[in-house]
PDB file of C-alpha atoms in Angstrom:
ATOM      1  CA  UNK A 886       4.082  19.643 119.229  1.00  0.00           C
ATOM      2  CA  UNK A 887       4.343  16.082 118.587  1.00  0.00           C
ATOM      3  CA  UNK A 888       4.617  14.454 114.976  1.00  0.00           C
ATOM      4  CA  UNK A 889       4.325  11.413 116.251  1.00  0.00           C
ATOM      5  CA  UNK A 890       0.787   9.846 114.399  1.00  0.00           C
ATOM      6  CA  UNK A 891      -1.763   8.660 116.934  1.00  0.00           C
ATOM      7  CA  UNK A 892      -2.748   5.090 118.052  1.00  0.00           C
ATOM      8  CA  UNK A 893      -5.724   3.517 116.701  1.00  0.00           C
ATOM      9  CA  UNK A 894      -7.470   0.818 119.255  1.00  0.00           C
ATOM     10  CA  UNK A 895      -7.703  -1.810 117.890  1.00  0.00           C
ATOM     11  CA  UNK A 896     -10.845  -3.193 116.207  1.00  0.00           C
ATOM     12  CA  UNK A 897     -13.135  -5.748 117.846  1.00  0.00           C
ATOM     13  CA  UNK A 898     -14.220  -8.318 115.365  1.00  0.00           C
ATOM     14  CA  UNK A 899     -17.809  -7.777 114.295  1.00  0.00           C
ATOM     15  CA  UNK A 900     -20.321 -10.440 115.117  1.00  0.00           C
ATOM     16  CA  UNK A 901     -20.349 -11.899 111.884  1.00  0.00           C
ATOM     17  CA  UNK A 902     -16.212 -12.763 112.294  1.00  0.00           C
ATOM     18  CA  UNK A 903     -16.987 -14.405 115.706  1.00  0.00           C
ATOM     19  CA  UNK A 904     -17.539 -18.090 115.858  1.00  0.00           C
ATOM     20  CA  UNK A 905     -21.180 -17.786 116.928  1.00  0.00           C
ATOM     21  CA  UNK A 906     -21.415 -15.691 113.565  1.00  0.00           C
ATOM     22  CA  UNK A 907     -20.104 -18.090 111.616  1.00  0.00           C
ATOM     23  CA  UNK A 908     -22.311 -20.697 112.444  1.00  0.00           C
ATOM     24  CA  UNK A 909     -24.975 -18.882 112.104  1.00  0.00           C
ATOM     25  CA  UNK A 910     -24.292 -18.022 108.917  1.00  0.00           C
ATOM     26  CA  UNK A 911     -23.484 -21.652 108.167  1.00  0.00           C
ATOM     27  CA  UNK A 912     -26.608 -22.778 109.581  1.00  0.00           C
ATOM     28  CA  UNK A 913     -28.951 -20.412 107.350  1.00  0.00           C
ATOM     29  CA  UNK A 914     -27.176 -21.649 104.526  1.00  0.00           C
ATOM     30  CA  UNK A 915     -27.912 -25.220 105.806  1.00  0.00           C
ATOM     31  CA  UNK A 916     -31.613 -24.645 106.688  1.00  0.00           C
ATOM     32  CA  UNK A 917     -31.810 -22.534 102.699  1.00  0.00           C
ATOM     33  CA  UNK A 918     -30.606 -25.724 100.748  1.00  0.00           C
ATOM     34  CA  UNK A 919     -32.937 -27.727 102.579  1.00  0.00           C
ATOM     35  CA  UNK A 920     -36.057 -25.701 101.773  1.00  0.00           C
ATOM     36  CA  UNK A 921     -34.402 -24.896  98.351  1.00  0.00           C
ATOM     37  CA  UNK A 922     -34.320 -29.320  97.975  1.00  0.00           C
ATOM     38  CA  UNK A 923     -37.662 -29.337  99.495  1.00  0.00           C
ATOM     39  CA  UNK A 924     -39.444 -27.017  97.469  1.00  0.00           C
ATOM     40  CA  UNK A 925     -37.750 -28.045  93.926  1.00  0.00           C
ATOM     41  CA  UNK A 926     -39.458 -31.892  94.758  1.00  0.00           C
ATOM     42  CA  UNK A 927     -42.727 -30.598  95.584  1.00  0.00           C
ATOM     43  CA  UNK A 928     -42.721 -28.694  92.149  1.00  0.00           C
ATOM     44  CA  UNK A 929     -41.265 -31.994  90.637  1.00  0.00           C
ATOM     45  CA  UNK A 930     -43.636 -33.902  91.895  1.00  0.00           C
ATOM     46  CA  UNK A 931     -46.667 -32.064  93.032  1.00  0.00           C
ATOM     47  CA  UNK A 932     -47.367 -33.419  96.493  1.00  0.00           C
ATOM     48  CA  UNK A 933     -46.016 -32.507 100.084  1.00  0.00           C
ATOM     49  CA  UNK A 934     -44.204 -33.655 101.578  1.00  0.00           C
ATOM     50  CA  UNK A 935     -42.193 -35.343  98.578  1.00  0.00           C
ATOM     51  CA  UNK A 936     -41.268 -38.048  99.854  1.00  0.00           C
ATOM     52  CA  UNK A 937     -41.364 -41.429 102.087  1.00  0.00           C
ATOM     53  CA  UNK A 938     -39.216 -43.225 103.829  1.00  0.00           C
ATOM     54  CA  UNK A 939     -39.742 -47.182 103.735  1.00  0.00           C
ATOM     55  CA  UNK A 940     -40.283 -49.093 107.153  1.00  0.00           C
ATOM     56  CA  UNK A 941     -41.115 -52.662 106.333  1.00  0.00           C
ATOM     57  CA  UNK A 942     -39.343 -55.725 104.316  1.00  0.00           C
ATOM     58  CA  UNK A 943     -42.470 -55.798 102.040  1.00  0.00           C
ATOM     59  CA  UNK A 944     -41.405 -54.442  98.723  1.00  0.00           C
ATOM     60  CA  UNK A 945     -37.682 -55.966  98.716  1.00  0.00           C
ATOM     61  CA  UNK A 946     -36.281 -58.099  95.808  1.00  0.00           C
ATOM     62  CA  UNK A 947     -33.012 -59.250  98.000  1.00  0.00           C
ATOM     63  CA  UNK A 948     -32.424 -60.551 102.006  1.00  0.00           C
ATOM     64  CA  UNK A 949     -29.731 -57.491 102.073  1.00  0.00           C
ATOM     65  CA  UNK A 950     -31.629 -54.943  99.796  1.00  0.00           C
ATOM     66  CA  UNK A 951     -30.681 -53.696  96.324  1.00  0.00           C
ATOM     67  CA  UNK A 952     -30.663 -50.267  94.738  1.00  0.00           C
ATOM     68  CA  UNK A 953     -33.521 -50.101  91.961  1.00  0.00           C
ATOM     69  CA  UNK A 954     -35.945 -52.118  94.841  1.00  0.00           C
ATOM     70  CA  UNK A 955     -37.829 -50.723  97.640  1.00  0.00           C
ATOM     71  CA  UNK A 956     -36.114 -51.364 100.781  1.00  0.00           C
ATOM     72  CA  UNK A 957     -36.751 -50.489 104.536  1.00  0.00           C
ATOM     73  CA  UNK A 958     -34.683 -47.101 104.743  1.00  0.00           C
ATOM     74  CA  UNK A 959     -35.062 -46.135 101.415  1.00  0.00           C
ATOM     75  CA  UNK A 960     -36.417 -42.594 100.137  1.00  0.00           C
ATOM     76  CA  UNK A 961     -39.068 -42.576  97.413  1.00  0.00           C
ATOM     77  CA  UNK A 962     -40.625 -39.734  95.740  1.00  0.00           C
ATOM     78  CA  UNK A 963     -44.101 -39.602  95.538  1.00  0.00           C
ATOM     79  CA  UNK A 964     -45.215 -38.485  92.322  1.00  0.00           C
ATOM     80  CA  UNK A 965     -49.004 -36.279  92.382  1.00  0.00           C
ATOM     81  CA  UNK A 966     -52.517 -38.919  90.715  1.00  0.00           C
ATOM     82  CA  UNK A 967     -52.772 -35.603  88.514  1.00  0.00           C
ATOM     83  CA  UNK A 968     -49.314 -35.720  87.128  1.00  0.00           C
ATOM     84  CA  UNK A 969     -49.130 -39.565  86.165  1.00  0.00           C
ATOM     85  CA  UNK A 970     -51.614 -42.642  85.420  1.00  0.00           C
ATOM     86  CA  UNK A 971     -51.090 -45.660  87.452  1.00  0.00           C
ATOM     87  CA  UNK A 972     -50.204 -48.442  84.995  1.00  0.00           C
ATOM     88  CA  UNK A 973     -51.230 -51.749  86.630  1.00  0.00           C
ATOM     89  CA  UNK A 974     -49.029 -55.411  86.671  1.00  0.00           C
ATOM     90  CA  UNK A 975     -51.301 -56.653  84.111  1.00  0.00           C
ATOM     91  CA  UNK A 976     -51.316 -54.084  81.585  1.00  0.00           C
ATOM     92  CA  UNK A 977     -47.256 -53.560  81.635  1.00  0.00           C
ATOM     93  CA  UNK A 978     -47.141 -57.993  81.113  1.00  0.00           C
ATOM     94  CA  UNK A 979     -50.147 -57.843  78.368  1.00  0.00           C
ATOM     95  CA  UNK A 980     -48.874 -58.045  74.813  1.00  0.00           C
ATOM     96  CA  UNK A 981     -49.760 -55.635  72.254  1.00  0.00           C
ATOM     97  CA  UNK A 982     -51.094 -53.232  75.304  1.00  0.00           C
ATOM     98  CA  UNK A 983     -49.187 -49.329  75.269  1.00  0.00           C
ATOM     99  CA  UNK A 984     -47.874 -49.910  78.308  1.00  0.00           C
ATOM    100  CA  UNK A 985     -46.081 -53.622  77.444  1.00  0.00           C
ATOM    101  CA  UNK A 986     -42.845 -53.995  78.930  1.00  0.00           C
ATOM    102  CA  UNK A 987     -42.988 -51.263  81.467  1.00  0.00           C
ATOM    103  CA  UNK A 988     -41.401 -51.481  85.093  1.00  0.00           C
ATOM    104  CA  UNK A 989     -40.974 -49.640  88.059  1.00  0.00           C
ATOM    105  CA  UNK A 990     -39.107 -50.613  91.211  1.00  0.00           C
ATOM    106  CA  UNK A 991     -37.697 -54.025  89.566  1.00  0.00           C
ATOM    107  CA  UNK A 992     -41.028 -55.195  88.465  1.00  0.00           C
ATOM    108  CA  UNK A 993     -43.761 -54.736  85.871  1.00  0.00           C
ATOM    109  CA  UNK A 994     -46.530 -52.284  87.104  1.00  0.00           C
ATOM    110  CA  UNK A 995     -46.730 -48.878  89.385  1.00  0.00           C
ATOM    111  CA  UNK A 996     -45.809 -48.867  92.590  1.00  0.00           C
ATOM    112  CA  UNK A 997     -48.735 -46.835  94.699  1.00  0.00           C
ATOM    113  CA  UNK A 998     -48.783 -45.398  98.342  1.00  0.00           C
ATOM    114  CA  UNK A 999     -52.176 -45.554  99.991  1.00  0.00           C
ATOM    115  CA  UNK A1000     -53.973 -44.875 102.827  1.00  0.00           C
ATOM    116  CA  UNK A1001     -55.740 -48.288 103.826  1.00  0.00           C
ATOM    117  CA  UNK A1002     -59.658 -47.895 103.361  1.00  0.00           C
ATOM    118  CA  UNK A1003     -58.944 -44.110 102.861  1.00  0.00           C
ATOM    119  CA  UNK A1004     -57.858 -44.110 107.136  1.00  0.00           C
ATOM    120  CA  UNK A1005     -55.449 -41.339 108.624  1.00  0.00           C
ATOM    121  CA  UNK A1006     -52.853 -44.147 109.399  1.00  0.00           C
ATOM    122  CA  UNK A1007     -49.520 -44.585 108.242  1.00  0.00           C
ATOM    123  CA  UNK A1008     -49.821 -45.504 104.271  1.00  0.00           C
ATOM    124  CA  UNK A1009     -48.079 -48.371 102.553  1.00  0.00           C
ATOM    125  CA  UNK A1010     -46.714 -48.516  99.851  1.00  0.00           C
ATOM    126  CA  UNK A1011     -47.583 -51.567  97.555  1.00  0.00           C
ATOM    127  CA  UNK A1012     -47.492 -52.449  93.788  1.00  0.00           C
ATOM    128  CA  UNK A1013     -50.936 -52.510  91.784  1.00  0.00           C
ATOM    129  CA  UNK A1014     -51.828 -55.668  90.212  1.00  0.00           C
ATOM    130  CA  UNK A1015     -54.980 -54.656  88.589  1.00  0.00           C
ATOM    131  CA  UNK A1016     -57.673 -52.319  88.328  1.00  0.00           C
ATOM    132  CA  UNK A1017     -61.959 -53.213  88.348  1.00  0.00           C
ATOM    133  CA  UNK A1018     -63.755 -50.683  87.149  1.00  0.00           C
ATOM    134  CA  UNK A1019     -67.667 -51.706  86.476  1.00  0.00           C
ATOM    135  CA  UNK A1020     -69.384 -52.122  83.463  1.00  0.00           C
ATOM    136  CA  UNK A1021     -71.951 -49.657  82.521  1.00  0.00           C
ATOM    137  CA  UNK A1022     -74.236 -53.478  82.008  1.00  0.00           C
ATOM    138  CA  UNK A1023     -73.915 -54.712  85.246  1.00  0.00           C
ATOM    139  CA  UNK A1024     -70.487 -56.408  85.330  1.00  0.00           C
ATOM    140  CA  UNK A1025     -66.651 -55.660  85.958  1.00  0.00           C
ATOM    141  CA  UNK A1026     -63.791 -54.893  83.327  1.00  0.00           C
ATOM    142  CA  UNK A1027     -60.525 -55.353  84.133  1.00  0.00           C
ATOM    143  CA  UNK A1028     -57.921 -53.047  82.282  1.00  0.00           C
ATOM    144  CA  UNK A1029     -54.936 -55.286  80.368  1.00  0.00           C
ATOM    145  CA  UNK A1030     -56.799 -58.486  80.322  1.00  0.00           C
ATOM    146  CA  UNK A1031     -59.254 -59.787  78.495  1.00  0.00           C
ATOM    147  CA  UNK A1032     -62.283 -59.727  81.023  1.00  0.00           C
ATOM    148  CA  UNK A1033     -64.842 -57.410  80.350  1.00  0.00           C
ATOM    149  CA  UNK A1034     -68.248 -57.144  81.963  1.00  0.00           C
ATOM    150  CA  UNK A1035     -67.392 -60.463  83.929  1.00  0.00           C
ATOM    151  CA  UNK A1036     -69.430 -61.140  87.076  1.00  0.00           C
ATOM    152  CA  UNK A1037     -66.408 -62.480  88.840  1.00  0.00           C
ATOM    153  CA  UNK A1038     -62.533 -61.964  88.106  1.00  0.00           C
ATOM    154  CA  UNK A1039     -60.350 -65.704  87.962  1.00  0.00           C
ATOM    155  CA  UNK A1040     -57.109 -64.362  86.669  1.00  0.00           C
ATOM    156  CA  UNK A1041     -53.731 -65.880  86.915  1.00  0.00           C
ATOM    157  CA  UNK A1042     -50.669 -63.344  87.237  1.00  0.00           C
ATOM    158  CA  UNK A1043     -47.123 -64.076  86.080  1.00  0.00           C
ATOM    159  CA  UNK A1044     -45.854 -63.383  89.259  1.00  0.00           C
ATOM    160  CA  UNK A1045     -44.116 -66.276  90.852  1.00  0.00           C
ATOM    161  CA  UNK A1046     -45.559 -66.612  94.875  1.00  0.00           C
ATOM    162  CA  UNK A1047     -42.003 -67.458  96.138  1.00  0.00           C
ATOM    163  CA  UNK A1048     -40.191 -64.647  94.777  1.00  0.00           C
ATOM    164  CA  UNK A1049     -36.532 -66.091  94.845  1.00  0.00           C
ATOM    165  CA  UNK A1050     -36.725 -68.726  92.473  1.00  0.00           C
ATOM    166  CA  UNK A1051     -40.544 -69.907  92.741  1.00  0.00           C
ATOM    167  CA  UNK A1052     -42.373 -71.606  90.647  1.00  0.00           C
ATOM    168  CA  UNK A1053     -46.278 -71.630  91.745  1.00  0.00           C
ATOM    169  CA  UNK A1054     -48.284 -68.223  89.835  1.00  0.00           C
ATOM    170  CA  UNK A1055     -50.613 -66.072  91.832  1.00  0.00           C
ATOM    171  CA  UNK A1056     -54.395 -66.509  90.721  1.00  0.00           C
ATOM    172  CA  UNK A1057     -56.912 -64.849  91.351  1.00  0.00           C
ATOM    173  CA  UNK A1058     -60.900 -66.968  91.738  1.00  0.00           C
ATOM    174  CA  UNK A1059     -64.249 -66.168  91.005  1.00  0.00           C
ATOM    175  CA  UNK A1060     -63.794 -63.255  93.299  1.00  0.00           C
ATOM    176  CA  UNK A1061     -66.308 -60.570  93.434  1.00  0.00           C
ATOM    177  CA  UNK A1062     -65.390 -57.333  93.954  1.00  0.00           C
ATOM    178  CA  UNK A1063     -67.207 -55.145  96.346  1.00  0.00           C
ATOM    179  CA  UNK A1064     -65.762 -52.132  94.728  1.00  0.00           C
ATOM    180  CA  UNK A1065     -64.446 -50.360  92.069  1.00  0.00           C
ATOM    181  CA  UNK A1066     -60.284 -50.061  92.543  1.00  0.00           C
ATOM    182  CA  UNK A1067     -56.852 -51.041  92.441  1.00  0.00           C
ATOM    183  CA  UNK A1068     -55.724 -54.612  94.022  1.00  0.00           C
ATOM    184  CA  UNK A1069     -52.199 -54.734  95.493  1.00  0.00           C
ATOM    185  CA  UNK A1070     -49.586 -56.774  96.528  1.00  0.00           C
ATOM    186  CA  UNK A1071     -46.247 -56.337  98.128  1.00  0.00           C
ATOM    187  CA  UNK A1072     -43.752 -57.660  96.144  1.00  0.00           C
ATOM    188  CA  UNK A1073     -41.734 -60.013  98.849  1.00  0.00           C
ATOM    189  CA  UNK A1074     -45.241 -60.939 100.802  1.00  0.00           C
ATOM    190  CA  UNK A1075     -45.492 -64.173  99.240  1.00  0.00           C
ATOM    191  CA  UNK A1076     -48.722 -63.665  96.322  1.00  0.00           C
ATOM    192  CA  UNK A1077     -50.975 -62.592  99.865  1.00  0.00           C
ATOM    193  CA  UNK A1078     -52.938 -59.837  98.286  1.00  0.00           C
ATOM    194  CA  UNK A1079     -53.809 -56.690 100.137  1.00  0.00           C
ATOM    195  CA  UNK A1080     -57.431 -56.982  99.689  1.00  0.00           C
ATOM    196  CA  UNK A1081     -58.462 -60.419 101.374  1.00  0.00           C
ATOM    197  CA  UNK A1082     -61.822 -60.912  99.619  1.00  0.00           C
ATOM    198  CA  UNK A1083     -59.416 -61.744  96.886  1.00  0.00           C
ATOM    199  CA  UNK A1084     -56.738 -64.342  98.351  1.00  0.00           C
ATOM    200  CA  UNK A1085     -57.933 -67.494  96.977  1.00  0.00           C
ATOM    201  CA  UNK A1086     -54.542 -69.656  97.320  1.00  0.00           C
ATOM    202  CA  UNK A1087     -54.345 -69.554 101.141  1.00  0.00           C
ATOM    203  CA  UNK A1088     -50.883 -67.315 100.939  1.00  0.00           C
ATOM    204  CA  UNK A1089     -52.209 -64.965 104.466  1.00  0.00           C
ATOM    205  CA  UNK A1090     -55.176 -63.048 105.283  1.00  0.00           C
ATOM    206  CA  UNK A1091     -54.561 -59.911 103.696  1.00  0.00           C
ATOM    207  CA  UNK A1092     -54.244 -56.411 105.925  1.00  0.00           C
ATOM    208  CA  UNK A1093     -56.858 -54.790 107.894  1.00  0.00           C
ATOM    209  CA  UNK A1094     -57.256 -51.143 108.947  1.00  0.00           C
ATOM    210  CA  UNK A1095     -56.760 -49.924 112.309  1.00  0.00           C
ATOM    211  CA  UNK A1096     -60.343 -50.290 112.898  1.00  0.00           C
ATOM    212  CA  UNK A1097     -60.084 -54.106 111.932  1.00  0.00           C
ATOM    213  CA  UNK A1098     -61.856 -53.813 108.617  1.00  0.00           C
ATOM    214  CA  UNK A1099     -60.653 -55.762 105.488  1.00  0.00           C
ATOM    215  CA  UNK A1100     -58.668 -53.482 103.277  1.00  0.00           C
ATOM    216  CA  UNK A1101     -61.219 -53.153  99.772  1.00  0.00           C
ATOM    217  CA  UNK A1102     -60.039 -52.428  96.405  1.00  0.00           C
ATOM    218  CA  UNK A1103     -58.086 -49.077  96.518  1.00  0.00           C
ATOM    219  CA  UNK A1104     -60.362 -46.108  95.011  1.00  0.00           C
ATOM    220  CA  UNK A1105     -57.792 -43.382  93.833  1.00  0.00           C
ATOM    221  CA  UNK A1106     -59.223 -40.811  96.526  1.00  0.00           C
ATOM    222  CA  UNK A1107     -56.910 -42.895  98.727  1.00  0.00           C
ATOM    223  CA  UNK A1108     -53.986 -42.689  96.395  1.00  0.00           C
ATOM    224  CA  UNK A1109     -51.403 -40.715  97.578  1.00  0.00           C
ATOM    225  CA  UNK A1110     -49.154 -40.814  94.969  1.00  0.00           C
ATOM    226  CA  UNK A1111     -47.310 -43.244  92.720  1.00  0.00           C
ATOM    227  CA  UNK A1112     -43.624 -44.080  93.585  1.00  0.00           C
ATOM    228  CA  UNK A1113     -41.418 -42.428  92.025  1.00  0.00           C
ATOM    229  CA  UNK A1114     -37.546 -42.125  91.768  1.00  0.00           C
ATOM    230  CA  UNK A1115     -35.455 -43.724  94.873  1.00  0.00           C
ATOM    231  CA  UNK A1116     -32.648 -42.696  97.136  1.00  0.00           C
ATOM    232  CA  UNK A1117     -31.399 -45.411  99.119  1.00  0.00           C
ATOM    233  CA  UNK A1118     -30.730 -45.440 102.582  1.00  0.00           C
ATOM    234  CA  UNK A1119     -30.856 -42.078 103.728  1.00  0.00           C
ATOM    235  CA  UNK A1120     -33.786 -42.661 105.555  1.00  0.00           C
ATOM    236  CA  UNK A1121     -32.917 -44.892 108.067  1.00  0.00           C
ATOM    237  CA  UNK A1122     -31.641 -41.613 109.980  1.00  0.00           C
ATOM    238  CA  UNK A1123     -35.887 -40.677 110.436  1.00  0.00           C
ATOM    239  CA  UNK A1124     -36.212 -44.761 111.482  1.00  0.00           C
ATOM    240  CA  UNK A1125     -33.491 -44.392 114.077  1.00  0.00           C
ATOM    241  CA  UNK A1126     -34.508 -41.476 115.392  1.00  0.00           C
ATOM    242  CA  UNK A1127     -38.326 -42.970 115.603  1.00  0.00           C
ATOM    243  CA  UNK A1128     -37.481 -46.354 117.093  1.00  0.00           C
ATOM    244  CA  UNK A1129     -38.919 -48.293 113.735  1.00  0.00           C
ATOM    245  CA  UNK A1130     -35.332 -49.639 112.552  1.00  0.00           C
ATOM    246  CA  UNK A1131     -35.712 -52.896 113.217  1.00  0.00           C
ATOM    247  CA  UNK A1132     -36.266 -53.639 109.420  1.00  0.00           C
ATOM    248  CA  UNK A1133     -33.133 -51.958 108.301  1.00  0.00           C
ATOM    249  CA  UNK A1134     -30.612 -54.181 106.707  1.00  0.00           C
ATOM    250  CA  UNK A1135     -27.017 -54.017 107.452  1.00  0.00           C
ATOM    251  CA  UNK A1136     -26.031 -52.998 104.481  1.00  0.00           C
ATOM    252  CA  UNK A1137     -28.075 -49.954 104.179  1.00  0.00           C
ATOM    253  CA  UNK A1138     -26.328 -49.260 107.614  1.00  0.00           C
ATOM    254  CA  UNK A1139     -22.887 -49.707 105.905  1.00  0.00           C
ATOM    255  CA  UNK A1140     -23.864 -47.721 102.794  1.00  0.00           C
ATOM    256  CA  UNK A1141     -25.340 -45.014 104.803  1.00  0.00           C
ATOM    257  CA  UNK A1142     -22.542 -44.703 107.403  1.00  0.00           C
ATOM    258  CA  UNK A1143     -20.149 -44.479 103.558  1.00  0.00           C
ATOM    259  CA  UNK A1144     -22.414 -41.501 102.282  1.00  0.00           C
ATOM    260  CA  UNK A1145     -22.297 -39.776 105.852  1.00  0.00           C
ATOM    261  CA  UNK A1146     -18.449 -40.017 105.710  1.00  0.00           C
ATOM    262  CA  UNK A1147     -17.923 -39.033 102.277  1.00  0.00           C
ATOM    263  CA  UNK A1148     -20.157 -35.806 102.756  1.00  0.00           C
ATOM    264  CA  UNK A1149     -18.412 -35.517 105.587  1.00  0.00           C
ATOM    265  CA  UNK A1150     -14.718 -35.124 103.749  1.00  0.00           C
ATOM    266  CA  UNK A1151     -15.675 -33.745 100.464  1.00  0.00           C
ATOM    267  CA  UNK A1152     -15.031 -30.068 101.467  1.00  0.00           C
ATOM    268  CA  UNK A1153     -11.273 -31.363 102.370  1.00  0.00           C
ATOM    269  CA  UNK A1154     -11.265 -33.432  99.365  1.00  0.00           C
ATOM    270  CA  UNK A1155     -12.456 -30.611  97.178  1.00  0.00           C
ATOM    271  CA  UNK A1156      -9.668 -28.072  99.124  1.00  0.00           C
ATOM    272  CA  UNK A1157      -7.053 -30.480  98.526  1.00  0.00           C
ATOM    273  CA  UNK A1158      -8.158 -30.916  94.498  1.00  0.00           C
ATOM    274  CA  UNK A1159      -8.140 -27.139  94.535  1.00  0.00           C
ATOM    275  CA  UNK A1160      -4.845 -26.506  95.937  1.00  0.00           C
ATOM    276  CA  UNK A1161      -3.279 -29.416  93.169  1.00  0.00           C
ATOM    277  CA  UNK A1162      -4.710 -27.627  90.357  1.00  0.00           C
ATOM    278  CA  UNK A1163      -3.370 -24.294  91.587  1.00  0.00           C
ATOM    279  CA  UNK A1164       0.048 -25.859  92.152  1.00  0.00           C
ATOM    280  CA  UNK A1165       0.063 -27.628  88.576  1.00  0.00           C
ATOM    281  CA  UNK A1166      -0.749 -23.920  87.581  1.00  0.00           C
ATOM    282  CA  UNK A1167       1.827 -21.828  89.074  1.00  0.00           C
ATOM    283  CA  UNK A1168       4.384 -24.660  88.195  1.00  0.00           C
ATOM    284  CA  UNK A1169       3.772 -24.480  84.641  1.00  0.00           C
TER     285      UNK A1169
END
């Protein structure tokens, strides 16, 4: 009788030490961030989805873009109308009012995203100048000014109409509003005013909906939210991938291709880290 111990076979690695396992299990680890990211904004900010990305040159402060602006490729969180009070250009620039001296997005005032005459079309995102709301005799009161029950709103905004350096303010006169709501403005479109029933200084015609109607004052059932917190560049992937990147600066390309590569080598820069502390550890 042989002592000789028998020969195991050897054993096949299991589908989770194959390469097809592995990225599997890489890929559900992937796909749980991103709902873990997802569904930590939505709680932060009470709307889905979270966020927008930026297409148009309307909101920037610089030709290249600048972090703290909105530019085309930018991220911004969109924060819930039951979570936060939209605080209007006029009331952040109006001494003595609660909200003096407030900004958002490089400027005085909220930042807004709405849906143009309340339409299913892609929203913009725009700052709010001022808010009518009518007067229980007849007239309209404007919030952070001094015009209440008025029968027409002339206003003059500190807001200079060429935004790099200009000198000329934009006004507002004898307009009637046909509506309660917010007007808006983008902040690099020159003083033209969203609403065109209330350009009076000749600066454009002011946008229309996709049915060709005037854009009115902005009621807050077309709110979406109120821009929130920014993270620059990242979405110029979605405009890429859409065919709307046209707008995108070259530097967001340059600071986004950065991000992508450093992502890209942290795991070896973290290994490498790793391995110098455990060297400096063993050497000691």
């Amino acid at each position: 009788m042989s002592s000789e111990a028998p020969i195991q076979p050897p054993i096949s690695p299991g589908p989770s030490d194959s390469g097809y396992g592995w990225l599997a299990r890489e890929a559900v680890l992937a796909g749980g961030l991103v709902v873990l990211i997802l569904s930590s904004m939505w709680l932060a900010t009470g709307t889905f989805p979270p966020m927008v990305v930026v297409e148009s040159k309307s909101m920037m402060h610089d030709e290249d873009g600048s972090v703290g602006s909105i530019d085309p490729g930018d991220l911004v969180l969109v924060m819930n109308m039951d979570r936060t009070e939209v605080v209007t250009f006029v009331e952040a620039t109006q001494f003595g009012n609660e909200n003096f001296g407030y900004e958002s997005h490089g400027m005085p005032g909220d930042v807004i995203i709405y849906k143009k005459n309340g339409g299913s079309e892609t929203p913009v995102i725009h700052r709010a100048l001022l808010e009518v709301k009518a007067n229980s005799s007849g007239g309209w009161d404007v919030p952070g000014t001094t015009l209440v029950n008025v029968e027409n709103v002339s206003l003059t905004l500190d807001i200079d109409c060429r935004y790099h350096g200009g000198t000329q303010k934009m006004e507002i006169e004898r307009w009637i509003p046909p509506n309660e709501g917010f007007l808006t403005a983008g902040d690099n479109n020159g003083c033209m005013i969203d609403q065109p029933s209330a350009n009076s200084q000749g600066r454009g015609s002011g946008l229309v909906d996709s049915s060709g109607n005037p854009v009115l004052p902005i009621k807050e059932d077309w709110i979406v939210g109120v821009a929130s917190s920014e993270i620059p560049w990242i979405g110029a992937i979605k405009l890429l991938t859409s065919g709307n990147h046209a707008s995108v600066t070259s530097n967001t390309w340059n600071y986004l291709t950065l991000t992508i590569l450093l992502i890209l080598a942290s795991p070896l820069i973290f290994d490498y880290s790793s391995s110098l502390i455990i060297r400096t550890d063993e050497e000691e």
